Amino acid sequence: MAEASISVDRDQLSCPVCLDLLKNPVTVPCGHSFCMDCINGCWDQENQSGVYSCPQCRETFTPRPVLRRSYFIAEMLEKLKKIELQAASPAGPGDVECDFCTGRKLRAVKSCLTCLASFCEAHLKPHQEVPALKNHKLVKASKQLQEKICSQHDKLIEIYCRTDHSCICYLCTMHEHKGHDTVAAVAERNQKQDELKQIQKKLQQRLQEEEQKLQQLKLVMNSFKCSAQAAVEDSEKIFTELIHSIEKKRSEVTKLIRAQEKTELREAEELLEKLERQISDLKRRNDELNQLSQNEDHISFLQSFQNLCISSEPEDSSSISVCEQLSFDAVRKSVVYLFFDLKQRLEHFCNKEFGKLPQGKRRTRPDSHTSHQSLIH
């Protein structure tokens, strides 16, 4: 029997955290796979509540799942690496070309911030095997390596100027930025990373508060709908006991309730949409902050940090309040009062008129107290 072949895309075997091919792959209970170090790193950074989540789908697990190496995925990774080495694809439109390929340029898989060059799988091997090159900083293949070179001094940008909030090279500290408050980019990155965690913490707290408001509003709306339906049903029961001459009033009360219900629900739905938009914006910002926190490139991180973290905060919804008691009890009470008032008037009229009839022809009536109690219950 011929051996079955399976086509696997490289992206399918990439870690959602580091975006590189899986290393020591493990699969969490929801089915998503990660590098062992990446998923442990994510879970180690989470709070100590004992609840752990998948970085991709956000499904939560309690207690912390035991991670074991996925041998099936590991075998597929080995096969994929062999296939890529045997038939490396040339760089296409939008791909980063390998700087060391001669003739046909292959697609680069990594860029070195130390060498300021990009490498395909074959030419990347020295960085993985030569001890002197293993300390070089490798990132995802990028076309923007030139942006990491100072345009004035043609030196690697590796210093951050806190005075001017800009990334500079070491020669800049001797000229344009002389006397400024400067630190190594990696040191500033670590500080900003702590600030980023605080921002994320506040954002996640806001997100939880907004989601709680959303759930609370949904519960109130459901209770309000039930109350409105109960008011309509009670009105129907009461009005069906009345004579056909008040049929028009019954319809008017029903329309009044429905109109008020529609008005209140429309306002509640507008509030619901506003909360959903704000929650969506908070989630989007949280995703952007997550992506920024996972950026391995210190310079790119610092260049993006200012615009992302100093941008305007989402619209504050603290002024939004959710009314927890929406009902038609007042309408119901008014209708009951109207019913008894009309019924008493009707009984009084009937008793007065029945009294004029001969005793032998008087008709019996059900006890009024019993009738009232049956309507109430």
Coordinates of C-alpha atoms in Angstrom, one line a residue:
M1 CA 0.0 0.0 0.0
A2 CA 1.3 3.4 -0.9
E3 CA 2.1 5.7 2.0
A4 CA -0.5 8.5 2.4
S5 CA 0.9 12.0 2.1
I6 CA -0.4 15.0 4.2
S7 CA 0.2 18.6 3.1
V8 CA 0.8 20.9 6.1
D9 CA 1.2 24.6 6.0
R10 CA 4.0 26.2 7.9
D11 CA 1.6 28.5 9.7
Q12 CA -0.3 25.5 11.0
L13 CA 2.8 24.4 12.9
S14 CA 3.7 27.9 14.2
C15 CA 3.3 28.9 17.9
P16 CA 0.7 31.6 18.3
V17 CA 2.8 33.2 21.0
C18 CA 6.3 33.5 19.4
L19 CA 5.1 33.1 15.8
D20 CA 8.0 30.7 15.1
L21 CA 7.9 27.0 14.4
L22 CA 6.9 25.0 17.5
K23 CA 9.7 24.0 19.7
N24 CA 9.0 21.1 22.1
P25 CA 5.3 21.3 21.1
V26 CA 2.5 20.7 23.6
T27 CA -1.2 20.8 23.2
V28 CA -3.6 22.3 25.8
P29 CA -7.0 20.8 26.5
C30 CA -8.8 23.2 24.1
G31 CA -6.8 21.7 21.2
H32 CA -4.4 24.6 20.5
S33 CA -0.6 23.9 20.4
F34 CA 2.3 26.0 21.7
C35 CA 6.0 25.8 22.5
M36 CA 6.4 24.4 26.0
D37 CA 8.4 27.4 27.1
C38 CA 5.9 29.9 25.6
I39 CA 2.8 28.5 27.2
N40 CA 4.5 28.1 30.6
G41 CA 5.8 31.6 30.3
C42 CA 2.3 32.9 29.6
W43 CA 0.8 31.0 32.5
D44 CA 3.6 32.0 34.9
Q45 CA 2.8 35.6 34.2
E46 CA -0.9 35.2 34.9
N47 CA -2.4 36.0 38.3
Q48 CA -2.4 33.5 41.2
S49 CA -6.2 32.9 41.0
G50 CA -5.6 29.3 39.9
V51 CA -7.4 29.9 36.5
Y52 CA -5.4 29.5 33.4
S53 CA -6.4 30.4 29.8
C54 CA -5.5 29.6 26.3
P55 CA -3.6 32.6 24.7
Q56 CA -5.4 31.9 21.4
C57 CA -9.1 31.2 22.2
R58 CA -9.1 32.4 25.9
E59 CA -10.8 29.2 27.1
T60 CA -10.0 28.8 30.8
F61 CA -8.7 25.7 32.7
T62 CA -8.8 24.9 36.4
P63 CA -6.5 23.5 37.7
R64 CA -3.4 24.2 35.6
P65 CA -3.2 21.5 33.0
V66 CA -0.3 19.1 33.0
L67 CA 1.6 19.6 29.7
R68 CA 3.2 16.7 27.8
R69 CA 5.2 16.7 24.6
S70 CA 3.1 16.2 21.5
Y71 CA 5.1 13.6 19.6
F72 CA 2.8 13.6 16.6
I73 CA 3.3 17.3 16.0
A74 CA 7.0 17.0 16.7
E75 CA 7.3 14.3 13.9
M76 CA 5.4 16.6 11.5
L77 CA 7.8 19.4 12.3
E78 CA 10.8 17.3 11.5
K79 CA 9.2 16.3 8.2
L80 CA 8.4 19.9 7.4
K81 CA 11.9 21.0 8.1
K82 CA 13.3 18.3 5.8
I83 CA 10.8 19.3 3.0
E84 CA 11.8 23.0 3.4
L85 CA 15.5 22.2 3.2
Q86 CA 15.0 20.0 0.1
A87 CA 12.8 22.4 -1.7
A88 CA 13.2 25.9 -0.3
S89 CA 10.9 28.3 -2.0
P90 CA 12.2 31.4 -3.7
A91 CA 11.2 34.7 -2.2
G92 CA 8.0 36.0 -3.8
P93 CA 6.2 39.4 -3.7
G94 CA 6.0 40.6 -0.1
D95 CA 8.6 38.0 1.2
V96 CA 11.9 39.0 2.8
E97 CA 14.8 37.7 0.7
C98 CA 17.8 36.0 2.1
D99 CA 20.8 38.3 2.0
F100 CA 23.3 35.5 1.6
C101 CA 21.7 33.6 -1.3
T102 CA 23.4 34.0 -4.6
G103 CA 21.5 33.7 -7.8
R104 CA 17.9 32.7 -6.9
K105 CA 17.0 34.4 -3.7
L106 CA 15.2 32.2 -1.2
R107 CA 12.7 33.4 1.3
A108 CA 14.2 34.5 4.6
V109 CA 12.8 33.0 7.8
K110 CA 14.8 35.0 10.4
S111 CA 16.5 38.4 10.6
C112 CA 19.5 39.1 12.8
L113 CA 19.6 42.4 14.7
T114 CA 23.3 42.1 15.3
C115 CA 24.3 41.2 11.7
L116 CA 21.4 43.4 10.3
A117 CA 20.8 40.7 7.7
S118 CA 18.1 38.2 6.9
F119 CA 18.6 34.4 6.4
C120 CA 16.9 31.5 4.8
E121 CA 16.8 28.1 6.6
A122 CA 20.1 27.0 5.1
H123 CA 22.0 30.2 5.8
L124 CA 20.5 30.4 9.3
K125 CA 22.3 27.3 10.5
P126 CA 25.5 29.1 11.5
H127 CA 23.5 31.2 14.0
Q128 CA 22.1 28.0 15.4
E129 CA 25.3 26.1 15.6
V130 CA 28.3 28.5 15.9
P131 CA 28.8 29.5 19.6
A132 CA 29.9 33.0 18.7
L133 CA 26.7 33.6 16.6
K134 CA 24.2 32.0 19.1
N135 CA 24.2 35.1 21.2
H136 CA 22.9 37.2 18.2
K137 CA 19.4 38.5 18.5
L138 CA 17.1 36.7 15.9
V139 CA 13.7 38.0 15.1
K140 CA 11.0 37.2 12.5
A141 CA 12.2 38.0 9.0
S142 CA 11.8 41.8 8.5
K143 CA 12.3 44.3 5.7
Q144 CA 12.7 47.1 8.1
L145 CA 16.2 46.4 9.4
Q146 CA 17.4 49.6 7.9
E147 CA 15.1 51.5 10.3
K148 CA 17.3 50.1 13.1
I149 CA 20.3 52.0 11.8
C150 CA 20.8 55.7 12.7
S151 CA 20.4 57.8 9.6
Q152 CA 22.9 60.4 10.8
H153 CA 25.7 58.1 12.1
D154 CA 25.0 54.8 10.3
K155 CA 25.3 53.0 13.6
L156 CA 22.9 50.5 15.2
I157 CA 20.1 52.1 17.2
E158 CA 20.4 50.6 20.7
I159 CA 19.9 53.5 23.1
Y160 CA 16.7 55.2 24.3
C161 CA 16.6 59.0 25.1
R162 CA 14.1 59.6 27.8
T163 CA 14.5 63.3 27.4
D164 CA 13.3 63.3 23.7
H165 CA 11.4 60.0 23.8
S166 CA 13.3 58.6 20.9
C167 CA 15.6 55.7 19.9
I168 CA 19.2 56.7 19.1
C169 CA 22.7 55.3 18.6
Y170 CA 25.7 55.7 20.9
L171 CA 27.1 58.5 18.7
C172 CA 23.9 60.5 19.2
T173 CA 24.7 60.6 22.9
M174 CA 27.8 62.6 22.2
H175 CA 26.2 65.1 19.8
E176 CA 22.5 65.9 19.5
H177 CA 21.5 64.1 22.7
K178 CA 24.5 65.0 24.8
G179 CA 23.6 65.5 28.4
H180 CA 20.2 63.9 27.9
D181 CA 18.8 61.2 30.1
T182 CA 19.7 58.0 28.1
V183 CA 19.5 54.3 28.9
A184 CA 20.0 51.1 27.0
A185 CA 17.0 50.2 24.9
V186 CA 16.7 46.8 26.6
A187 CA 16.6 48.6 30.1
E188 CA 13.9 51.0 28.9
R189 CA 12.0 48.1 27.4
N190 CA 12.0 46.3 30.7
Q191 CA 10.6 49.4 32.4
K192 CA 8.0 50.0 29.8
Q193 CA 7.1 46.3 30.0
D194 CA 6.2 46.8 33.6
E195 CA 4.2 49.9 32.7
L196 CA 2.5 47.9 30.0
K197 CA 1.5 45.2 32.5
Q198 CA -0.1 47.9 34.7
I199 CA -1.9 49.3 31.8
Q200 CA -3.1 45.8 30.8
K201 CA -4.2 45.1 34.4
K202 CA -6.3 48.3 34.4
L203 CA -7.7 47.5 31.0
Q204 CA -8.6 44.0 32.0
Q205 CA -10.3 45.3 35.1
R206 CA -12.3 47.8 33.0
L207 CA -13.1 45.0 30.6
Q208 CA -14.4 42.8 33.5
E209 CA -16.5 45.7 34.8
E210 CA -18.0 46.4 31.4
E211 CA -18.8 42.7 30.9
Q212 CA -20.5 42.6 34.3
K213 CA -22.5 45.6 33.4
L214 CA -23.5 44.0 30.2
Q215 CA -24.6 40.8 31.9
Q216 CA -26.5 42.8 34.5
L217 CA -28.2 44.8 31.8
K218 CA -29.3 41.6 30.0
L219 CA -30.7 40.2 33.2
V220 CA -32.6 43.4 33.9
M221 CA -33.9 43.5 30.3
N222 CA -35.1 39.9 30.6
S223 CA -36.8 40.6 33.9
F224 CA -38.4 43.7 32.5
K225 CA -39.7 41.7 29.5
C226 CA -41.2 39.1 31.9
S227 CA -42.7 41.9 34.0
A228 CA -44.2 43.5 30.9
Q229 CA -45.6 40.2 29.8
A230 CA -47.0 39.5 33.2
A231 CA -48.7 42.9 33.2
V232 CA -50.3 42.2 29.9
E233 CA -51.5 38.8 31.0
D234 CA -52.9 40.2 34.2
S235 CA -54.7 42.9 32.3
E236 CA -56.1 40.4 29.9
K237 CA -57.4 38.2 32.8
I238 CA -59.0 41.2 34.5
F239 CA -60.6 42.7 31.3
T240 CA -62.0 39.3 30.3
E241 CA -64.1 39.4 33.4
L242 CA -65.7 42.7 32.3
I243 CA -68.6 43.1 30.0
H244 CA -68.1 43.7 26.3
S245 CA -68.8 47.4 26.7
I246 CA -65.3 48.0 28.1
E247 CA -63.5 46.0 25.3
K248 CA -62.1 49.2 23.9
K249 CA -60.5 50.2 27.2
R250 CA -58.9 46.8 27.5
S251 CA -57.3 47.3 24.1
E252 CA -56.1 50.8 25.0
V253 CA -54.4 49.6 28.2
T254 CA -52.7 46.8 26.3
K255 CA -51.4 49.2 23.7
L256 CA -50.2 51.6 26.4
I257 CA -48.2 48.8 28.1
R258 CA -46.7 47.6 24.8
A259 CA -45.8 51.2 23.8
Q260 CA -44.0 51.8 27.1
E261 CA -42.3 48.4 26.8
K262 CA -41.1 49.3 23.3
T263 CA -39.8 52.7 24.5
E264 CA -37.9 51.3 27.5
L265 CA -36.5 48.4 25.6
R266 CA -35.3 50.7 22.8
E267 CA -33.4 52.8 25.3
A268 CA -32.0 49.7 26.9
E269 CA -30.9 48.3 23.5
E270 CA -29.1 51.5 22.7
L271 CA -27.3 51.2 26.0
L272 CA -26.6 47.6 25.3
E273 CA -25.1 48.5 21.9
K274 CA -22.9 51.2 23.5
L275 CA -21.6 48.7 26.1
E276 CA -20.9 46.1 23.4
R277 CA -19.0 48.7 21.3
Q278 CA -16.9 49.8 24.3
I279 CA -16.2 46.1 25.3
S280 CA -15.1 45.4 21.6
D281 CA -12.8 48.5 21.8
L282 CA -11.3 47.3 25.1
K283 CA -10.7 43.9 23.7
R284 CA -9.1 45.3 20.6
R285 CA -6.8 47.5 22.7
N286 CA -6.0 44.5 24.9
D287 CA -5.1 42.5 21.8
E288 CA -2.8 45.3 20.6
L289 CA -1.1 45.5 24.0
N290 CA -0.7 41.7 24.0
Q291 CA 1.0 41.9 20.6
L292 CA 3.2 44.7 21.8
S293 CA 4.2 42.9 24.9
Q294 CA 5.3 39.9 22.8
N295 CA 7.4 41.9 20.4
E296 CA 10.9 40.6 20.7
D297 CA 12.4 43.6 18.9
H298 CA 13.2 46.2 21.6
I299 CA 13.5 49.1 19.1
S300 CA 10.2 48.3 17.4
F301 CA 8.6 47.9 20.8
L302 CA 9.8 51.3 22.0
Q303 CA 8.9 53.0 18.7
S304 CA 5.4 51.6 18.9
F305 CA 4.9 52.1 22.7
Q306 CA 4.4 55.8 22.6
N307 CA 1.7 55.9 20.0
L308 CA -0.1 52.9 21.4
C309 CA 0.0 53.6 25.1
I310 CA -0.3 57.4 25.0
S311 CA -3.3 57.2 22.7
S312 CA -6.6 58.4 24.0
E313 CA -8.3 56.1 26.5
P314 CA -11.6 54.4 25.5
E315 CA -14.7 56.4 26.4
D316 CA -15.4 56.2 30.1
S317 CA -18.7 54.4 30.8
S318 CA -18.7 55.0 34.5
S319 CA -21.6 57.3 33.9
I320 CA -23.6 54.5 32.5
S321 CA -26.0 53.1 35.1
V322 CA -28.2 50.1 34.8
C323 CA -31.6 50.3 36.4
E324 CA -32.3 47.0 38.1
Q325 CA -36.0 47.5 38.8
L326 CA -38.1 48.0 35.7
S327 CA -41.7 46.8 35.9
F328 CA -45.3 47.6 35.3
D329 CA -46.4 47.1 38.9
A330 CA -47.9 50.6 39.0
V331 CA -49.9 49.9 35.8
R332 CA -51.1 46.6 37.2
K333 CA -52.2 48.2 40.5
S334 CA -54.0 50.9 38.6
V335 CA -55.8 48.3 36.4
V336 CA -56.8 46.2 39.5
Y337 CA -58.1 49.4 41.2
L338 CA -60.0 50.3 38.1
F339 CA -61.5 46.8 37.9
F340 CA -62.7 46.7 41.4
D341 CA -64.0 50.2 41.2
L342 CA -65.9 49.4 38.0
K343 CA -67.1 46.0 39.4
Q344 CA -68.4 47.6 42.6
R345 CA -70.2 50.2 40.5
L346 CA -71.6 47.5 38.4
E347 CA -72.7 45.4 41.4
H348 CA -74.2 48.4 43.0
F349 CA -76.1 49.2 39.9
C350 CA -77.2 45.5 39.5
N351 CA -78.3 45.2 43.2
K352 CA -80.3 48.4 42.8
E353 CA -81.9 47.2 39.6
F354 CA -82.3 43.6 40.8
G355 CA -84.1 44.9 43.9
K356 CA -86.8 46.2 41.7
L357 CA -87.5 42.8 40.3
P358 CA -90.0 40.4 41.9
Q359 CA -88.4 38.2 44.5
G360 CA -89.2 35.0 42.6
K361 CA -87.4 36.2 39.5
R362 CA -84.2 37.4 41.1
R363 CA -81.2 35.6 39.8
T364 CA -78.3 34.4 42.0
R365 CA -74.9 35.8 41.7
P366 CA -71.5 34.4 42.7
D367 CA -70.0 35.8 45.9
S368 CA -68.1 39.0 45.1
H369 CA -65.3 38.3 47.6
T370 CA -64.6 34.9 46.1
S371 CA -64.7 36.4 42.6
H372 CA -62.2 39.0 43.6
Q373 CA -59.8 36.5 45.1
S374 CA -59.9 34.3 42.1
L375 CA -58.9 37.2 39.9
I376 CA -56.0 38.2 42.2
H377 CA -54.6 34.7 42.4

